[in-house]
XYZ file of C-alpha atoms in Angstrom:
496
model
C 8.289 28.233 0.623
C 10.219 24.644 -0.274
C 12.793 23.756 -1.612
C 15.325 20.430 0.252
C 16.261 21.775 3.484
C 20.294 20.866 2.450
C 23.867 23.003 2.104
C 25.912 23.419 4.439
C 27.739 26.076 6.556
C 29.722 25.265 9.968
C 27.925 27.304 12.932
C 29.506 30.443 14.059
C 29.966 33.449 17.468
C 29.199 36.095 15.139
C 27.845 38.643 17.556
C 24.551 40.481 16.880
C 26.200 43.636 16.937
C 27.205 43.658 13.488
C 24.129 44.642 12.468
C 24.124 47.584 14.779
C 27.004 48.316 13.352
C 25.806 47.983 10.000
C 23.052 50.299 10.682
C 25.580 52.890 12.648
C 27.506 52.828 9.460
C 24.723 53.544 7.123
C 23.334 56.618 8.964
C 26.503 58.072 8.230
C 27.224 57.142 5.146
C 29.802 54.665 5.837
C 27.744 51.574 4.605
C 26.050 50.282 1.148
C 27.469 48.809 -1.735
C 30.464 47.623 -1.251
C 14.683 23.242 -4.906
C 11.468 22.123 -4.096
C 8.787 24.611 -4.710
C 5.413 24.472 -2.478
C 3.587 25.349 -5.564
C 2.885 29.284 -4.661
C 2.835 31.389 -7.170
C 1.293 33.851 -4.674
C 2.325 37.635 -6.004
C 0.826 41.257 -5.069
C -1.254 43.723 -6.028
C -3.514 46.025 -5.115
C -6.807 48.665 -6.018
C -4.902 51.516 -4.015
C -5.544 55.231 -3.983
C -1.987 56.242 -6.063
C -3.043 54.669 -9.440
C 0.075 52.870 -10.224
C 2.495 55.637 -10.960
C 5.605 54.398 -9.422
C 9.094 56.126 -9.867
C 11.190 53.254 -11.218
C 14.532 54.731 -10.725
C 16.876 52.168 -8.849
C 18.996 53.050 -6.374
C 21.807 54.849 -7.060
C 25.481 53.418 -4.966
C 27.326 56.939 -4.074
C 31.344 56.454 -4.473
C 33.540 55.067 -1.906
C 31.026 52.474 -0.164
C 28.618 55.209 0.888
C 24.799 54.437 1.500
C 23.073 53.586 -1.709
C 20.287 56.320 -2.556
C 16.737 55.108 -2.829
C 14.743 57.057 -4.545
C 12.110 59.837 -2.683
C 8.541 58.257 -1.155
C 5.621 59.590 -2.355
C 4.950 62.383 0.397
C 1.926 60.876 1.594
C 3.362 57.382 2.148
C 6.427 59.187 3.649
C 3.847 61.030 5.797
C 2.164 57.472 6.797
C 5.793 56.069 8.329
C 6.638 59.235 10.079
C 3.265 59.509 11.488
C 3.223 55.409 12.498
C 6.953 54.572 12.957
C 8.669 57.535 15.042
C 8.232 58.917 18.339
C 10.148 61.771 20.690
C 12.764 60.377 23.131
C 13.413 62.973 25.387
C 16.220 63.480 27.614
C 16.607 65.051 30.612
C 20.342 65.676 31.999
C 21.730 66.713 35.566
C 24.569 66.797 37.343
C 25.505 65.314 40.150
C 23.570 67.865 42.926
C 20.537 66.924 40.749
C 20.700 70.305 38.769
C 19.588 70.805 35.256
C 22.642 71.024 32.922
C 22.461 73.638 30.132
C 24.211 73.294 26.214
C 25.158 69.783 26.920
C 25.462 67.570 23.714
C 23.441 64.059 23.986
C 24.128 61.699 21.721
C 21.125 59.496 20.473
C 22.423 56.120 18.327
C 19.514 53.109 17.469
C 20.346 49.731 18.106
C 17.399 47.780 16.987
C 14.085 48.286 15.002
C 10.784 47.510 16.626
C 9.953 46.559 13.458
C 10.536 43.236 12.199
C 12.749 42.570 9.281
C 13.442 39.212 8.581
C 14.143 36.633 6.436
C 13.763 32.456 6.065
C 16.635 30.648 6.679
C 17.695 27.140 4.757
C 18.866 24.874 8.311
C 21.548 22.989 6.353
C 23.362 25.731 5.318
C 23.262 27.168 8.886
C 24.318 24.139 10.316
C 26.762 21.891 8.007
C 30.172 22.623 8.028
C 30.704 23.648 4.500
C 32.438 27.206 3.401
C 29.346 28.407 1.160
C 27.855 28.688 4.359
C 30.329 31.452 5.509
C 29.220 34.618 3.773
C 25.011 32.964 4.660
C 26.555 33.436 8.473
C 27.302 36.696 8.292
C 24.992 38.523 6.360
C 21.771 36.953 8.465
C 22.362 38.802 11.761
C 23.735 41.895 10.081
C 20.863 42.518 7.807
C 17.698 41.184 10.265
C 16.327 40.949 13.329
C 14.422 37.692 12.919
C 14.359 34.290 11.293
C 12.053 31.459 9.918
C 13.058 28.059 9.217
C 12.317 27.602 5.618
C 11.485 24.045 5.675
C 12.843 22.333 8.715
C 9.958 22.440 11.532
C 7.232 21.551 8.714
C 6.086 18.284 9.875
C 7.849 16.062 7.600
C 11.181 17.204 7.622
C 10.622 17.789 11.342
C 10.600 14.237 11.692
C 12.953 13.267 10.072
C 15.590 15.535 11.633
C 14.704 17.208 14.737
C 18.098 18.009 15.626
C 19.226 19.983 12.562
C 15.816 21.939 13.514
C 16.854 22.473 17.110
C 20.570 23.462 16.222
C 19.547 26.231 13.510
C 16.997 27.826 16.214
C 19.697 27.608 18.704
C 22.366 29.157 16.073
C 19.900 32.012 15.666
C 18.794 32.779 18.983
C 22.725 33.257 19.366
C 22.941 35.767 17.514
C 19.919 37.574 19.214
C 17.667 36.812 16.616
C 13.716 36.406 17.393
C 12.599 33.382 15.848
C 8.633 32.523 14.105
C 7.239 29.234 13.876
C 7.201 27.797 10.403
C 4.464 26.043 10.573
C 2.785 23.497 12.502
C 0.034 21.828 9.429
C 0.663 22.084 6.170
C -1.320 20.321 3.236
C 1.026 20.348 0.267
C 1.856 16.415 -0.641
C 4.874 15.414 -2.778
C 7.540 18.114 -1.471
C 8.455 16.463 2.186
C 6.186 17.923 4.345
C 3.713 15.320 5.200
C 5.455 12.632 7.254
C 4.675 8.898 5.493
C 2.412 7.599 8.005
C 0.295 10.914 7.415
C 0.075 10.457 3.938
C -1.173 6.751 3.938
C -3.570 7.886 6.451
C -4.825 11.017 3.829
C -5.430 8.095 1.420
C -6.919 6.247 2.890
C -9.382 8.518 4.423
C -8.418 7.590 7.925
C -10.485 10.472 9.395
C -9.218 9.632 13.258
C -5.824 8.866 12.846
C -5.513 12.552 11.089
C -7.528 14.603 14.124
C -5.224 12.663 16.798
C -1.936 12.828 15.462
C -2.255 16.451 14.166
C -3.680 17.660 17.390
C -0.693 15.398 19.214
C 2.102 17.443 16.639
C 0.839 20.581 17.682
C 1.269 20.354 21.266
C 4.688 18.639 20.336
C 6.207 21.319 18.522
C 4.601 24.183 20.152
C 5.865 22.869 23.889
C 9.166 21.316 22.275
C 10.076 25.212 21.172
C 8.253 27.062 24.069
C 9.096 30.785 24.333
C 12.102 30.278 21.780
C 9.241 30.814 19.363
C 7.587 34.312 19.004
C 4.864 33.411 17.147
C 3.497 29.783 15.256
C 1.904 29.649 11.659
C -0.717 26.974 13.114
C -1.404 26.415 9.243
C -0.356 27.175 5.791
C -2.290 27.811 3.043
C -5.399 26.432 4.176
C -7.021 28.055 0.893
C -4.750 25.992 -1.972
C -2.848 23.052 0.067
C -6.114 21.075 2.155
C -4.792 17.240 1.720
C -5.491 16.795 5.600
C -8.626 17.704 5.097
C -9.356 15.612 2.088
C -7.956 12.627 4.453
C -10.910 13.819 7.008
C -13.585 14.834 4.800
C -13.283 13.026 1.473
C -15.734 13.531 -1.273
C -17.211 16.255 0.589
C -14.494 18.893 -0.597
C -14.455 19.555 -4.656
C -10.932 19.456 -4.964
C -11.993 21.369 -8.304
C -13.465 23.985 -6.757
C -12.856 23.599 -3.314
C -15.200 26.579 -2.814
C -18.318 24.511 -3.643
C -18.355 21.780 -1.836
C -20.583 20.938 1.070
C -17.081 21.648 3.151
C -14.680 24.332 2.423
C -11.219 23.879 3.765
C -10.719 27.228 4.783
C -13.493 27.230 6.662
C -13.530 23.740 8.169
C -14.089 22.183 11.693
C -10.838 20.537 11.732
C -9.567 24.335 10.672
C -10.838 25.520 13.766
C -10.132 22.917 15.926
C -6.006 23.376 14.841
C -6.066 26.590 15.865
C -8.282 25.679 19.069
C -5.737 23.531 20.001
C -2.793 25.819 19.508
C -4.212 28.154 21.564
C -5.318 25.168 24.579
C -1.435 24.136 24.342
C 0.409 27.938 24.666
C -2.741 28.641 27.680
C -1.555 25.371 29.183
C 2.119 25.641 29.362
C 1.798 29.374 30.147
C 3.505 30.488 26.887
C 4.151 33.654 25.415
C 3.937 32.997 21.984
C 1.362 34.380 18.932
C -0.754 32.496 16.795
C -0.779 33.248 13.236
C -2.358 32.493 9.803
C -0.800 32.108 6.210
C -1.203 32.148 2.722
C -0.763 33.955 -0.769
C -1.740 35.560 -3.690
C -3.730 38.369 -1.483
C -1.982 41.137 -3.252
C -2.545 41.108 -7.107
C -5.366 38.439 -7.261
C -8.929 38.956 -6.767
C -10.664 35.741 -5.785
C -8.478 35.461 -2.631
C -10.148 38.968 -1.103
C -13.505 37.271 0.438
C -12.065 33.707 0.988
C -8.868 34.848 3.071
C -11.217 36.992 4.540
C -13.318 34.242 5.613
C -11.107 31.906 6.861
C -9.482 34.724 8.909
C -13.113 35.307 10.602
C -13.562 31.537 10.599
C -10.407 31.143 13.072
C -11.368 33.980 15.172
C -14.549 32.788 15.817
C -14.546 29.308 16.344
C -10.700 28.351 17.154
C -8.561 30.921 18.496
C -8.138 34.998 17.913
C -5.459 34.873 15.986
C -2.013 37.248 16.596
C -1.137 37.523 12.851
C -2.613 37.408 9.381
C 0.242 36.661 7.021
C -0.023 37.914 3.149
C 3.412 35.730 1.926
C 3.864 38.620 -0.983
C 5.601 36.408 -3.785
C 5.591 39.284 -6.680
C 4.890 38.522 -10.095
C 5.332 40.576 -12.949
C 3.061 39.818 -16.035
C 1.014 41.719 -18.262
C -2.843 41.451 -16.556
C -4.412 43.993 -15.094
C -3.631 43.320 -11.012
C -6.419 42.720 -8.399
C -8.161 40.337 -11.653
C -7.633 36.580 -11.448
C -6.043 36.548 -15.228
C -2.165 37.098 -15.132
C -2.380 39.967 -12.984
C 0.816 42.168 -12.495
C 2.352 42.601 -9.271
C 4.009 45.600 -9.984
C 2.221 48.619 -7.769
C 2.971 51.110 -5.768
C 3.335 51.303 -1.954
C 0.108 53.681 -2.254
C -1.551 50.410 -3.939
C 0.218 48.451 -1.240
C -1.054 49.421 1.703
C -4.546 49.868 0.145
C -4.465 45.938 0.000
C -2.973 45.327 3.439
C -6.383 47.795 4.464
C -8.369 44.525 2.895
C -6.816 42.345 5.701
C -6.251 44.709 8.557
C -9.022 44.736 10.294
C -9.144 41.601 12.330
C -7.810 41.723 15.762
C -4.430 41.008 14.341
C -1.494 42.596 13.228
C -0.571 42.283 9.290
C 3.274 40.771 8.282
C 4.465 40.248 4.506
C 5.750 36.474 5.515
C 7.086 35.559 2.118
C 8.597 38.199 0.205
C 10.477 37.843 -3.559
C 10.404 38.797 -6.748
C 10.629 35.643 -8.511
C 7.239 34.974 -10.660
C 6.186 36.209 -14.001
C 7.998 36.659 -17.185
C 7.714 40.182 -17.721
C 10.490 41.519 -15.541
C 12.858 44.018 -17.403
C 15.563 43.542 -15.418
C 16.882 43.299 -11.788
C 16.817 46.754 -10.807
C 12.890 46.435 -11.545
C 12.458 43.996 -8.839
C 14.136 46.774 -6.635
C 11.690 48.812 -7.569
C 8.740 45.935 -6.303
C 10.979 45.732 -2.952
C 10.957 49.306 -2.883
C 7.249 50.040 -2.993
C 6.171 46.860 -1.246
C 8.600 47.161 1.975
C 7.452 51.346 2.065
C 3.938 50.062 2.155
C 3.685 47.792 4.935
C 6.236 50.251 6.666
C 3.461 52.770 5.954
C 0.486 51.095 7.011
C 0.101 51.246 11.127
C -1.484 47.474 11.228
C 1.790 45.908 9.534
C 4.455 44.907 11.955
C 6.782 42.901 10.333
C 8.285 42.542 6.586
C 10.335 39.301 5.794
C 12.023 37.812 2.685
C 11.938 34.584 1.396
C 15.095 33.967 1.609
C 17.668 36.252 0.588
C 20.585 34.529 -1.661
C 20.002 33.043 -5.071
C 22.193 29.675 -3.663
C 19.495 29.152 -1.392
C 16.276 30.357 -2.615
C 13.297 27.988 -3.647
C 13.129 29.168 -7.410
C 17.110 30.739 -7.357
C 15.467 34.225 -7.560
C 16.440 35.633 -3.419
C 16.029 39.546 -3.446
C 19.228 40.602 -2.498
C 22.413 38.305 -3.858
C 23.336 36.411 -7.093
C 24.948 33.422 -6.553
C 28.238 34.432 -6.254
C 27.615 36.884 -3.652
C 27.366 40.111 -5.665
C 24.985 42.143 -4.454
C 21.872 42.852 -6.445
C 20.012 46.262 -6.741
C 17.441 45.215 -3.974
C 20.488 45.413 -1.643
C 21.160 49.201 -1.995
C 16.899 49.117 -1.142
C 17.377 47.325 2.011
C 20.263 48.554 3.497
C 18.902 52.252 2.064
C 15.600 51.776 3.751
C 16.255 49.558 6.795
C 19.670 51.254 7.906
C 19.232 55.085 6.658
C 15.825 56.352 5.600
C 14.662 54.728 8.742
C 17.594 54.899 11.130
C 18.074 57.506 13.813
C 21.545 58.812 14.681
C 21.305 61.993 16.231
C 23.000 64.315 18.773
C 21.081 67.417 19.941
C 21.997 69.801 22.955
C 20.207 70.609 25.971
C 18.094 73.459 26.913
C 17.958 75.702 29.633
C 16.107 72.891 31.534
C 18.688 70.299 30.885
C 16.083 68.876 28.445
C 16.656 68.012 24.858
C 14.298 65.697 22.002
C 15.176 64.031 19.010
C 12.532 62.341 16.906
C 13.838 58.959 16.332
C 12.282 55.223 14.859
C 10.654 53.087 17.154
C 13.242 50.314 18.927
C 15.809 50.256 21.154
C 18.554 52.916 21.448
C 21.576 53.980 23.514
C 22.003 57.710 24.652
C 25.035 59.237 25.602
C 25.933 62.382 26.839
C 29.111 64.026 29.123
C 28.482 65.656 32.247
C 30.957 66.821 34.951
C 33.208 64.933 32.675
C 32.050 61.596 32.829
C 30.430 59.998 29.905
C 27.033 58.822 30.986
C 25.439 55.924 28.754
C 22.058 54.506 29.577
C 20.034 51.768 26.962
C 16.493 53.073 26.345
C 13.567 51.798 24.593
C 11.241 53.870 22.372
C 7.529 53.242 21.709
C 4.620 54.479 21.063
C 4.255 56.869 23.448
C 8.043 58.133 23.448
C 10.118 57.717 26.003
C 11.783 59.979 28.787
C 15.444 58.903 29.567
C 17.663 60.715 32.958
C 21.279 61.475 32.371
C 23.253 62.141 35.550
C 26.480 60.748 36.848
């Protein structure tokens, strides 16, 4: 969520195909093995239906670089993604008279998930010509489909270096990346994120000069980025970083308890207003982009169930319907019971996952994890544990039909906020969460099929949501067309 927005790493024309290929490789067994903190210490867990029984076996790496093995989902989660992730592409060959070909062989090879899998990215080390950056490059657009700017478009460090901002969008667009806004307001002092100006206005209570110059930034940044930007977190952690709203409203919040005060932040005017204004500025410039909401400790905490809640209800009702409700999922693993407020463990199952995510889904909006890791707690046996917790927590929200997107924190030690990334040490060696990802993300749920037509020239294959190519040869000319499947499937014509 922090951590100095510095490293290094010269840009790069690494094409966006590598991933594909990644993927194309893992379905057949080719591929596998081979700071500043913002003061989260959000984590998960849930009161699901499965109890808390969770296989802890690890993946396994098969020999010679094949796909790591991730251990079996429970069958009703497994159930939940088939049901919610996959749909019939159907093809329908003929030759060139516009007859139906018979015992033809079509070829059906994903591209892309629909899904999003992403990760944040640290600007610097996009950007700065350094070689630690080179192996960052590479893995980024192999292993996801989108990208957040850790730090660099929060307000502060937005000032202070637009550019570096600009270039590390650009550099990810590049490589066909979709891009989410990272966030517009954001209340956590002493970690860069308040420009100066702002934070002698917060002290000094300087009500006006807060509304007009955070209702100026948002129309900056939103129209500055336009439809480069998917989606924007208007504002972060409304519920445990308020120090805009302490400039506005003073003694009138208990920065104690902030939930007894005569205003709550989380359920402020000058909340709603943000979002009002987001929404005013994408209306006015005709933009295509989301609005979206974020915070943490929904998963293994209690006390964040009504409030998050609230606030979520708050925006829609007196800002802006929001797009997305993010749950940042920063897992913890200590010793209390989880969904209590006293050291509760984050270690559940994806049962117990996408019972919380339930808590949440019922808004208007669609559900992402924004802020996945593993780093918190002190009772973590060992790194192929927290596999495990990326296990059960990415088959959840894979599971659960109001959950569109799953993104890391980061995903390399070198350049994580508390040096604890899922899936590399340091030094590049990969870490059990890797065989999880790649397993999961390019295997369980990656569709490479061929299947032969029928006596109507028709043939099916049940395949993950995204975008696909399908090939197949007829009167001896190969025949390639790029398809899209949805919810609804998806009927694709062969024919020279």
């Amino acid at each position: 969520m922090t951590g100095d927005e510095t490293g290094s790493g010269a840009g790069s024309d690494l094409s966006i195909g590598r991933r594909h290929l990644l993927g194309a490789l893992a379905a057949v067994g080719l591929a596998g093995c081979s700071g500043n903190g913002d003061g989260s210490d959000g984590s998960d867990g849930s009161d699901g239906s499965d109890g808390g029984n969770t296989d802890t076996s690890t993946p396994t790496p098969a020999e010679d670089g094949a796909a790591a093995t991730v251990a079996p989902a429970d069958p009703e989660i497994a159930d939940r993604i088939q049901e919610t992730r996959t749909a019939d592409l159907s093809v329908e060959v003929t030759d060139g008279d516009g007859n139906a070909v018979e015992g033809v062989e079509v070829d059906v090879a994903m591209q892309e998930h629909e899904f999003t899998f992403g990760t944040a990215v640290n600007a610097g080390t996009l950007i700065d010509e350094s070689s630690e950056g080179d192996n960052y490059r590479t893995y980024i657009p192999e292993l996801f489909n989108t990208a957040v700017m850790e730090n660099q478009m929060k307000w502060g460090f937005w000032e202070r270096d637009r550019q570096l901002a600009d270039d590390a969008v650009q550099w990810c667009l590049d490589q066909g990346l979709d891009m989410r806004g990272h966030v517009c307001i954001w209340g956590r002092e002493g970690v860069g994120a308040i420009p100066a100006d702002l934070q002698t206005a917060i002290e000094e209570r300087d009500a006006e000069a807060i509304r007009e110059q955070s209702m100026q930034h948002i129309e900056d940044i939103v129209t500055h980025y336009g439809d480069d930007i998917t989606e924007w977190e208007v504002v972060n952690e409304s519920m445990h970083a308020f120090q805009y709203q302490l400039g506005v409203y003073g003694d009138q919040i208990n920065q104690e308890e902030p939930w007894t005060g005569d205003v709550v932040p989380w359920t402020s005017d000058l909340l709603a207003e943000w979002y009002s204004q987001a929404q005013s500025v994408v209306d006015e410039n005709d933009l295509d982009v989301g609005l979206a909401v974020n915070d943490f400790n929904q998963f293994r905490y209690s006390y964040t169930d009504e409030r998050y809640q609230t606030e979520i209800d708050h925006i829609n009702e007196n800002g802006a319907q929001l797009d997305t409700v993010g749950l940042q999922g920063h897992v913890a693993a200590n010793t209390g019971d989880f969904n209590s407020n006293s050291s509760p463990d984050g270690r559940v199952s994806a049962s117990q996952v996408a019972a919380e995510i339930d808590k949440f889904a019922d808004h208007g909006a669609n559900v992402k994890i924004t802020e996945f890791d593993t780093y918190g707690g002190d009772d973590w046996a060992d790194d192929e544990e927290r596999a495990v917790a990326l296990r059960e927590y990415l088959r959840g929200a894979f599971a659960h039909s109001g959950v569109d997107g799953f993104l890391v924190w980061g995903f390399w030690d070198g350049r994580h906020w508390r040096d604890e990334a899922p899936l590399f040490y340091e030094d590049w060696e990969k870490k059990p969460a890797y065989d999880v990802w790649t397993g999961l993300v390019f295997d369980e749920w990656w569709t490479e099929e061929t299947a032969t037509t029928d006596g109507d020239g028709s043939a099916t294959v049940t395949g993950f949501k995204g975008e696909y190519e399908v090939t197949a040869t007829v009167d001896g000319d190969d025949v390639t067309q790029t398809v899209t499947l949805s919810e609804d499937g998806t009927t694709v014509e062969l024919s020279p």
